[in-house]
Coordinates of C-alpha atoms in Angstrom, one line a residue:
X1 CA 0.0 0.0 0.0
X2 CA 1.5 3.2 -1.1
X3 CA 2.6 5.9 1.5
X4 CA 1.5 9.2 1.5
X5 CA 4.0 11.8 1.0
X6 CA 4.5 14.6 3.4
X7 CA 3.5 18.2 3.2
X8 CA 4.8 19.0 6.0
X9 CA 7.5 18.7 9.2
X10 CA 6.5 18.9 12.7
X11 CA 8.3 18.6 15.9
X12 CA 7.7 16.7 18.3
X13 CA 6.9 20.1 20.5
X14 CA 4.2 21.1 17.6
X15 CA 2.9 18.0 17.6
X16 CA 2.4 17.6 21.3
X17 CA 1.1 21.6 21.4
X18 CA -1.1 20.4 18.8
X19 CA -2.7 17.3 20.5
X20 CA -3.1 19.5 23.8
X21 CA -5.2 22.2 21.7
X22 CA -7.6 19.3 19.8
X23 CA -8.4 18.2 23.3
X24 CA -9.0 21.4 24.5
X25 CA -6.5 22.2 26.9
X26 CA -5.9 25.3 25.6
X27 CA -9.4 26.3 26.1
X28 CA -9.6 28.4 29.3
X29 CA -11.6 27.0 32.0
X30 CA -14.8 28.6 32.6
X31 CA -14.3 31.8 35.4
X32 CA -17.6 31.4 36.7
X33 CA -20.4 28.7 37.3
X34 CA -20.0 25.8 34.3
X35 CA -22.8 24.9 32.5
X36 CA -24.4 22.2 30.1
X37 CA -22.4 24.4 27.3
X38 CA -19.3 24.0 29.0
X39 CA -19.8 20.7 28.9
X40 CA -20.5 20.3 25.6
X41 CA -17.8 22.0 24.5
X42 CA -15.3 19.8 26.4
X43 CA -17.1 16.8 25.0
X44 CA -16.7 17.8 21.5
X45 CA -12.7 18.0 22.1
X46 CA -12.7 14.7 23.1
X47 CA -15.7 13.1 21.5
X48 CA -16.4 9.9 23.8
X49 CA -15.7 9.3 27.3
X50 CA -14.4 5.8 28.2
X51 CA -16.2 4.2 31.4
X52 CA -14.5 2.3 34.3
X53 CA -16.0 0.7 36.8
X54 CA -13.0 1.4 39.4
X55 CA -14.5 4.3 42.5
X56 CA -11.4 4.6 44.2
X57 CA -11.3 7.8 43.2
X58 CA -14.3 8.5 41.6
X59 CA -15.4 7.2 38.4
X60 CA -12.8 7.5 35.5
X61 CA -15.6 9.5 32.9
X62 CA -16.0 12.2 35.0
X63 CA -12.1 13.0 35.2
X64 CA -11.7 14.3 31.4
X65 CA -14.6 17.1 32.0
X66 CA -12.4 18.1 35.4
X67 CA -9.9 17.9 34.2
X68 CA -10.9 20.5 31.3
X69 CA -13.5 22.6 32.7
X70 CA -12.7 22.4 36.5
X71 CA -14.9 22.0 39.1
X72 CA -18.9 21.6 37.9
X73 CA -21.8 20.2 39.0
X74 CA -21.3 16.4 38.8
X75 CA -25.4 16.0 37.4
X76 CA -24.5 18.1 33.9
X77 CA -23.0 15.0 32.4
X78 CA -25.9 12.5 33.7
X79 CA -28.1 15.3 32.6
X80 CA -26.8 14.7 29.0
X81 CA -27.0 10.7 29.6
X82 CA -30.0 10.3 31.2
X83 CA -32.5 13.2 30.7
X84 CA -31.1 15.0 27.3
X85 CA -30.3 11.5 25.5
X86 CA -27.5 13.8 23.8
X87 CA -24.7 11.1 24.8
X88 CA -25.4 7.0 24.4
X89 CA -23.5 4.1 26.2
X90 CA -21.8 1.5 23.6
X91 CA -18.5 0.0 22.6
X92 CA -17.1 2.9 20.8
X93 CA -13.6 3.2 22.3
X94 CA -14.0 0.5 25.3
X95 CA -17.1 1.4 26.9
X96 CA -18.0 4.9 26.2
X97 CA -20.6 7.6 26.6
X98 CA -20.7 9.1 22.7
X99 CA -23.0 11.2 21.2
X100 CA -26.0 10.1 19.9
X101 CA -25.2 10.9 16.3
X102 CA -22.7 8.6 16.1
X103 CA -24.8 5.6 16.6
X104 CA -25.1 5.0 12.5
X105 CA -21.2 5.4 12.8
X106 CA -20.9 2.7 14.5
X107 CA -24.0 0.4 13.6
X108 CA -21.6 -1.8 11.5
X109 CA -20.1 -2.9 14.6
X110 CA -23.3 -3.6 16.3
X111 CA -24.1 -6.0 12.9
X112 CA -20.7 -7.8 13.3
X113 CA -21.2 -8.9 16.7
X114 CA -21.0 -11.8 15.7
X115 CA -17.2 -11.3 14.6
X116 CA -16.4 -8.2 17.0
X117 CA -18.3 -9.0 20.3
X118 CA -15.8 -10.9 23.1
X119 CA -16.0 -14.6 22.8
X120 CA -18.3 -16.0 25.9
X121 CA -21.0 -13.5 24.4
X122 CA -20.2 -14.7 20.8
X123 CA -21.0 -18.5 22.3
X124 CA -23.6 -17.8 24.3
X125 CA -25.3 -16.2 20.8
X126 CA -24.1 -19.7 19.0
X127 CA -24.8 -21.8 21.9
X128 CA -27.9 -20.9 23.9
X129 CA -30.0 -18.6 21.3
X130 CA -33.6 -19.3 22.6
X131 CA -31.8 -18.0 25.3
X132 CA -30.7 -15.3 24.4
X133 CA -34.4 -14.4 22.8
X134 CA -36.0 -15.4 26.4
X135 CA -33.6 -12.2 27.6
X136 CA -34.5 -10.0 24.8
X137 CA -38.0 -10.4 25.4
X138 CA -38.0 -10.0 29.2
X139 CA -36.1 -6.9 28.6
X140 CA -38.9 -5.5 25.8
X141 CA -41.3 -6.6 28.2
X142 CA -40.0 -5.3 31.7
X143 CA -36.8 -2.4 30.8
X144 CA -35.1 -1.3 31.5
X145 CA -34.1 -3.9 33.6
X146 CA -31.0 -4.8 35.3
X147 CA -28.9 -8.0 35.5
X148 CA -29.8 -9.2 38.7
X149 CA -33.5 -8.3 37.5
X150 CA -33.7 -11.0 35.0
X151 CA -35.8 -14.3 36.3
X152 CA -33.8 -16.5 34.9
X153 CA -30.6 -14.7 35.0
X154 CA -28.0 -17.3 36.7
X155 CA -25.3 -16.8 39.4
X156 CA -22.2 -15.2 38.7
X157 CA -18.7 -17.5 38.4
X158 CA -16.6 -15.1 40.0
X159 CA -15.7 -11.1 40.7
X160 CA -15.1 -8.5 38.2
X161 CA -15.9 -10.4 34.9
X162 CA -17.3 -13.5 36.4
X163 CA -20.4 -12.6 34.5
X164 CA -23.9 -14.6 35.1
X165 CA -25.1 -16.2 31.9
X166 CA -27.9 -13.5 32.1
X167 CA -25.6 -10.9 32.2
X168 CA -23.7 -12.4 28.9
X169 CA -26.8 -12.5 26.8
X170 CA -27.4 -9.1 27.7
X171 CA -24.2 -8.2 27.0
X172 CA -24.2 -9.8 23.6
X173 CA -27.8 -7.7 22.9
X174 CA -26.2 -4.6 23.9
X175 CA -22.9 -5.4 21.5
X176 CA -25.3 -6.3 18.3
X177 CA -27.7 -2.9 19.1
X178 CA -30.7 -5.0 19.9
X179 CA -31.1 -3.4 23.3
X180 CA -29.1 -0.2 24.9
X181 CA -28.8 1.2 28.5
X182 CA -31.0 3.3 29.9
X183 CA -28.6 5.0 32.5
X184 CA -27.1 3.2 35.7
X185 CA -28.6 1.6 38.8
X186 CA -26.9 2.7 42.6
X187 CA -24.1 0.2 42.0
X188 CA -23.2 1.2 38.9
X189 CA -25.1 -1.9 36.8
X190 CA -26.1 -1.2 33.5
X191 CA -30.0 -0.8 33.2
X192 CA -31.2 -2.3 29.8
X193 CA -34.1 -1.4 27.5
X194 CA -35.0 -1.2 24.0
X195 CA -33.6 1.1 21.7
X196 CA -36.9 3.0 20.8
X197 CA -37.4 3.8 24.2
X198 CA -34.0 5.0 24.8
X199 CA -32.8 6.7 22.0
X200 CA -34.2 10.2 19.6
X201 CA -36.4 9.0 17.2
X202 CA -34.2 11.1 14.6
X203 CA -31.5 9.3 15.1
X204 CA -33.2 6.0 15.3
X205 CA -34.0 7.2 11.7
X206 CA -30.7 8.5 10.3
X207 CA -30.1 6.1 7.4
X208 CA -27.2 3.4 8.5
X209 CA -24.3 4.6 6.1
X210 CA -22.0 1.9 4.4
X211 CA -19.0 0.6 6.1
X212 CA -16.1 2.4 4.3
X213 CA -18.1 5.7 4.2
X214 CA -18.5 5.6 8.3
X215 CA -14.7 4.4 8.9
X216 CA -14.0 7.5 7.0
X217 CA -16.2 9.7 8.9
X218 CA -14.9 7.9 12.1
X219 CA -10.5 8.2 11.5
X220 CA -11.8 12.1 10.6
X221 CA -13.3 12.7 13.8
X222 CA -10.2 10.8 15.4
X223 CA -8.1 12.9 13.0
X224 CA -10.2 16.6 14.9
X225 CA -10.0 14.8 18.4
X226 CA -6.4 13.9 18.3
X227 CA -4.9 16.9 16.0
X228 CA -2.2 14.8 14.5
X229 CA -1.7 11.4 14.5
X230 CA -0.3 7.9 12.9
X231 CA -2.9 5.0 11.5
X232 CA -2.4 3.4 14.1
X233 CA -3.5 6.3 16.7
X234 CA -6.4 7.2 14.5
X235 CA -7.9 3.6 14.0
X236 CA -7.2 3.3 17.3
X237 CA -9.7 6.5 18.6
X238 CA -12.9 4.2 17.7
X239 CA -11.5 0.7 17.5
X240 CA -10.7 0.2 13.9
X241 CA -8.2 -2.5 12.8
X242 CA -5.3 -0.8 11.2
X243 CA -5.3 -2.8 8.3
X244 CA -8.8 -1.8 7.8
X245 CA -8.1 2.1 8.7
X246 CA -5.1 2.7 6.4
X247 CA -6.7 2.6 2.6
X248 CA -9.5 4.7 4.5
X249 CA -7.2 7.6 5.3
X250 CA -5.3 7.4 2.1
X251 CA -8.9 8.3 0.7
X252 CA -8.9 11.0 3.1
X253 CA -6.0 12.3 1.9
X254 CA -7.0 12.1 -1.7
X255 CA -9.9 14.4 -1.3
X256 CA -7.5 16.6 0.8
X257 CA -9.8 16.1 3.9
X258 CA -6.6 14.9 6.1
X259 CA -2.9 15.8 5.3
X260 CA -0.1 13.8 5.8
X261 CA 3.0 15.2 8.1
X262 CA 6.2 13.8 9.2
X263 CA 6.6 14.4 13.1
X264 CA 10.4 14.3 14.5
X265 CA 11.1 10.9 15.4
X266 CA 8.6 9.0 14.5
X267 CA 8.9 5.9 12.8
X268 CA 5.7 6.1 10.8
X269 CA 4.0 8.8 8.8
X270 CA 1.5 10.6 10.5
X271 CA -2.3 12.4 9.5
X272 CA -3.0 16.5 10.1
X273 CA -6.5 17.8 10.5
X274 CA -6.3 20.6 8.5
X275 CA -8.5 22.6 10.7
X276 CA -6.1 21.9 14.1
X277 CA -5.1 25.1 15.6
X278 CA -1.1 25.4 16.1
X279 CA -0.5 27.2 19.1
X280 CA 3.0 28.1 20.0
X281 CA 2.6 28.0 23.9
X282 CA 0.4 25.8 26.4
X283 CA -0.3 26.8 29.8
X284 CA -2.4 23.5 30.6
X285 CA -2.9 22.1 34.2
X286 CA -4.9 18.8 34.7
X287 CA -4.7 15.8 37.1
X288 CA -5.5 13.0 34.0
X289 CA -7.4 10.2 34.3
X290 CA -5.6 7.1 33.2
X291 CA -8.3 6.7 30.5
X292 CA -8.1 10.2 29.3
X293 CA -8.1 10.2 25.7
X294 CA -5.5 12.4 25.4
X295 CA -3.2 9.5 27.0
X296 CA -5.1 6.4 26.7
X297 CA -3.0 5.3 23.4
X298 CA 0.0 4.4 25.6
X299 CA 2.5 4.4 22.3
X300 CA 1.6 7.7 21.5
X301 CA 1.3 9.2 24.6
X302 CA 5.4 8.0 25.0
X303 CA 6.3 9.6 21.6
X304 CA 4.0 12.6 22.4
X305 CA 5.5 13.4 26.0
X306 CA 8.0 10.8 26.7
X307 CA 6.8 9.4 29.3
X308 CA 5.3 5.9 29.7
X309 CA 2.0 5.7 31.5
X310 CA 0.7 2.1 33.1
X311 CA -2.0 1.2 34.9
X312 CA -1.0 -0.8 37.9
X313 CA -4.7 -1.6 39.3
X314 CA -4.5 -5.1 38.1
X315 CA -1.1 -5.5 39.1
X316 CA -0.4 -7.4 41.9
X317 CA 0.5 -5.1 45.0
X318 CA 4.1 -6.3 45.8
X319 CA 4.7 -5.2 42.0
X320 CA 3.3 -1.6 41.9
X321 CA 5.9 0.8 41.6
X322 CA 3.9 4.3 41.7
X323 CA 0.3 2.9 43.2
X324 CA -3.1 1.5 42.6
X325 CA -4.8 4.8 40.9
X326 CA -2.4 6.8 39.8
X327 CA -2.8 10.2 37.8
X328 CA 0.0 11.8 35.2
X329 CA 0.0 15.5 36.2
X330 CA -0.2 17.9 32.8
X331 CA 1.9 20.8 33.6
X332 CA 2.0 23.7 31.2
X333 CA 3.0 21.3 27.7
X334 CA 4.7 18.1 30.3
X335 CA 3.3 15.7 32.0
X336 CA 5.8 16.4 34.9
X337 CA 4.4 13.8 37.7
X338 CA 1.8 11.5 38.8
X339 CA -0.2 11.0 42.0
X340 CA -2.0 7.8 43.4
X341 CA -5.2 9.0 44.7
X342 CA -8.0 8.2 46.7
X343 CA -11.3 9.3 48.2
X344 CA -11.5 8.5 52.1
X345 CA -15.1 9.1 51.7
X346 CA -15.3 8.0 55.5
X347 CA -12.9 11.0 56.9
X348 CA -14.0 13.3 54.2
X349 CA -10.4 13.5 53.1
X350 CA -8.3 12.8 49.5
X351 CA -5.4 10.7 49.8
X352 CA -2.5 11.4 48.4
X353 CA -1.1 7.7 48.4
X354 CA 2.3 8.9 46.6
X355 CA 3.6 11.8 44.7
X356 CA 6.5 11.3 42.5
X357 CA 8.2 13.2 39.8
X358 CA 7.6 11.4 36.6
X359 CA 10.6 9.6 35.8
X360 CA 11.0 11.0 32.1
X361 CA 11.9 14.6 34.6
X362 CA 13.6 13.6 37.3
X363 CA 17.1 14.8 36.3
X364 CA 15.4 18.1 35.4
X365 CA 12.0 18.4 37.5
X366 CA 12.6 20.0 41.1
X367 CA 9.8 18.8 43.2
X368 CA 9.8 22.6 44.7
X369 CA 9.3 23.8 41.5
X370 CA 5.6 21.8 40.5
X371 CA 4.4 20.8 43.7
X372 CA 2.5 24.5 44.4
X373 CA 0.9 24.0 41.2
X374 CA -0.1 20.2 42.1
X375 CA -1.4 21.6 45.1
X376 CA -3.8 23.5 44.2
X377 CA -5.0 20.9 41.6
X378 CA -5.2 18.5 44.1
X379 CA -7.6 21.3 46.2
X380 CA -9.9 22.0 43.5
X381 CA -10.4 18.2 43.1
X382 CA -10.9 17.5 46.6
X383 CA -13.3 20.3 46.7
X384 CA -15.4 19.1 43.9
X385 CA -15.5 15.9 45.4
X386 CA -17.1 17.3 48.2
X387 CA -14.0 16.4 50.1
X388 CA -12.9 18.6 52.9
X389 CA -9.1 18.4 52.2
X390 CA -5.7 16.8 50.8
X391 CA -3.8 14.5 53.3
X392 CA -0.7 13.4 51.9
X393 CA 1.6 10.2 52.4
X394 CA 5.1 9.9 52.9
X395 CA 5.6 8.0 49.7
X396 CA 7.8 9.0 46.4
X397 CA 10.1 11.9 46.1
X398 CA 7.4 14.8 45.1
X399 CA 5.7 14.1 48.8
X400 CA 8.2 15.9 50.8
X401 CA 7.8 18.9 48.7
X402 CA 3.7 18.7 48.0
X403 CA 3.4 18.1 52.3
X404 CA 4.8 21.6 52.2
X405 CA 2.5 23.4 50.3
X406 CA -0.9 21.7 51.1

């Protein structure tokens, strides 16, 4: 497959400045109270929100909209979820809140469940179908309905993704678009029900556009959320196979919609949207969740900022090495550090588990230097979390310095 030439050099600086402006970072945070426009705003920088299930902190969607816009009443985004219908739950990153126009975008996935969906749901679809109607029809007939809800749901096999059969055939429904959710129950469980009674009518509607055409329209949208990126970032934005992605953004590039760009050091050629603003400065401060889209790509994130982010959640204690939860710390253009946090609902207190320099800076990071700044983050964010203060650990070497200033 030929290779697009390049129009243009960027740095690596110009590329990262870039990225930080497509995901609004250069956008100033509101002065006063933030409303539903606020939020839309942010939301159309980053385009989906990927959903944990991890509270340790609080849950990992609401982070990006801090993160952006500050402190805000926590209902806006529900709002948009569960009253507006502006933003729908599916598989469009991991699990995501997306707006509801992209649901014909991403019906072709919802029609390959049978090739796309994860495997127990694929053979519960192959094995047990009658079953899997019995569920569909108890959902038309009772949703929205949870799990647990189902009369004939099963027990689960084990924690975190020891899923009950009834849970699996739901899942599989909610993969292939035959059912959706209609918001989430008080522990976080999906709450299923039929797509007509869910979902605008309008959009319901909206004719179902042919593969290639909404791959196209997908890797653009990855193309506006991201600034610049490689095939592999792009297809990566709305879970596209790179294989599949790259004769689609060649044809973006044909009809000039994209423009390819060599970035300093990076191995492969990478995509421009031609409308992404170039500032030459970033003033940018934001405790990111680990499932931030701006760092969610870990490869990219490493060539944009070199640093290398991991989640350590599932790793086994003993083998942590910076904690549990831990947040990268955007200062200015750098992420300079990164914090292990969590909400001691019970004493009303965040806990700063460890602080620590990101390694990538710590032969030129002083800890005096940042920790003011991470201060006052970390107030902001206790304070929105209706959190009466910061109580910080002795652990890593930004604590001594952050125990300072708090």
């Amino acid at each position: 497959m030929p290779v697009p030439a390049a129009v243009d050099h960027l740095t690596v600086a110009q590329a990262r400045r870039i990225a930080l402006a497509a995901q609004g970072f250069t956008d100033r945070r509101p002065a006063g109270r933030v409303d539903v426009r606020h939020v839309r705003r942010a939301l159309d920088r980053v385009g989906v929100l990927q959903i944990d299930s991890v509270n340790v902190l609080v849950r990992s969607y609401e982070l990006p909209l801090f993160a952006r816009l500050g402190p805000h009443s926590r209902t806006l985004l529900t709002d948009l979820v569960e009253r507006r219908r502006e933003l729908f739950e599916y598989w469009a990153h991991e699990a995501s809140f997306a707006p509801v126009e992209l649901h014909p975008l991403l019906r072709w996935r919802m029609e390959a469940a049978a090739g796309h969906a994860w495997g127990r749901m694929q053979r519960m679809q192959r094995d047990l179908p009658g079953y899997v109607a019995k569920v569909f029809a108890e959902v038309a007939e009772r949703g929205p309905i949870s799990s647990a809800e189902l009369v004939d749901g099963g027990q689960k096999s084990g924690p975190w993704w020891g899923w009950s059969k009834g849970k699996t055939a739901l899942e599989w429904l909610f993969w292939a678009g035959d059912i959706t959710s209609a918001g989430r129950g008080p522990n976080f469980e999906r709450r299923y029900d039929l797509p007509e009674r869910v979902l605008p009518r309008e959009v319901l509607d909206a004719p179902t556009p042919a593969v290639e055409d909404a791959h196209r329209q997908l890797l653009l949208r990855a193309a506006r959320h991201h600034g610049v990126g490689t095939a592999r970032d792009l297809a990566d934005y709305f879970r596209i196979k790179v294989p599949v992605a790259r004769p689609r953004l060649l044809e973006l590039v044909e009809d000039g919609s994209l423009l390819p760009v060599q970035v300093e050091g990076w191995r492969e050629i990478a995509y421009l949207h031609p409308d992404a603003s170039r500032p030459r400065r970033v003033r940018a401060r934001a405790l990111l969740s680990p499932f931030d889209s701006l760092v969610w790509e870990r490869s990219r994130a490493e060539r944009l900022f070199g640093v290398t982010i991991k989640i350590e959640l599932y790793t086994p204690a003993p083998k942590r090495v910076h904690g549990y939860y831990v947040l990268p710390f955007l200062l200015g253009e750098d992420i300079v550090a990164r914090v292990d946090l969590k909400s001691d609902r019970k004493n009303s207190r965040l806990l700063v588990q460890s602080a620590w320099v990101d390694p990538a800076h710590a032969s030129t990071v002083v800890p005096a230097a940042i920790a003011p700044e991470l201060a006052q983050e970390l107030h902001l964010l206790a304070a929105w979390l209706d959190l009466d203060g910061v109580t910080v650990a002795r652990k890593g070497d930004l604590s001594a310095a952050l125990t300072k200033v708090i």
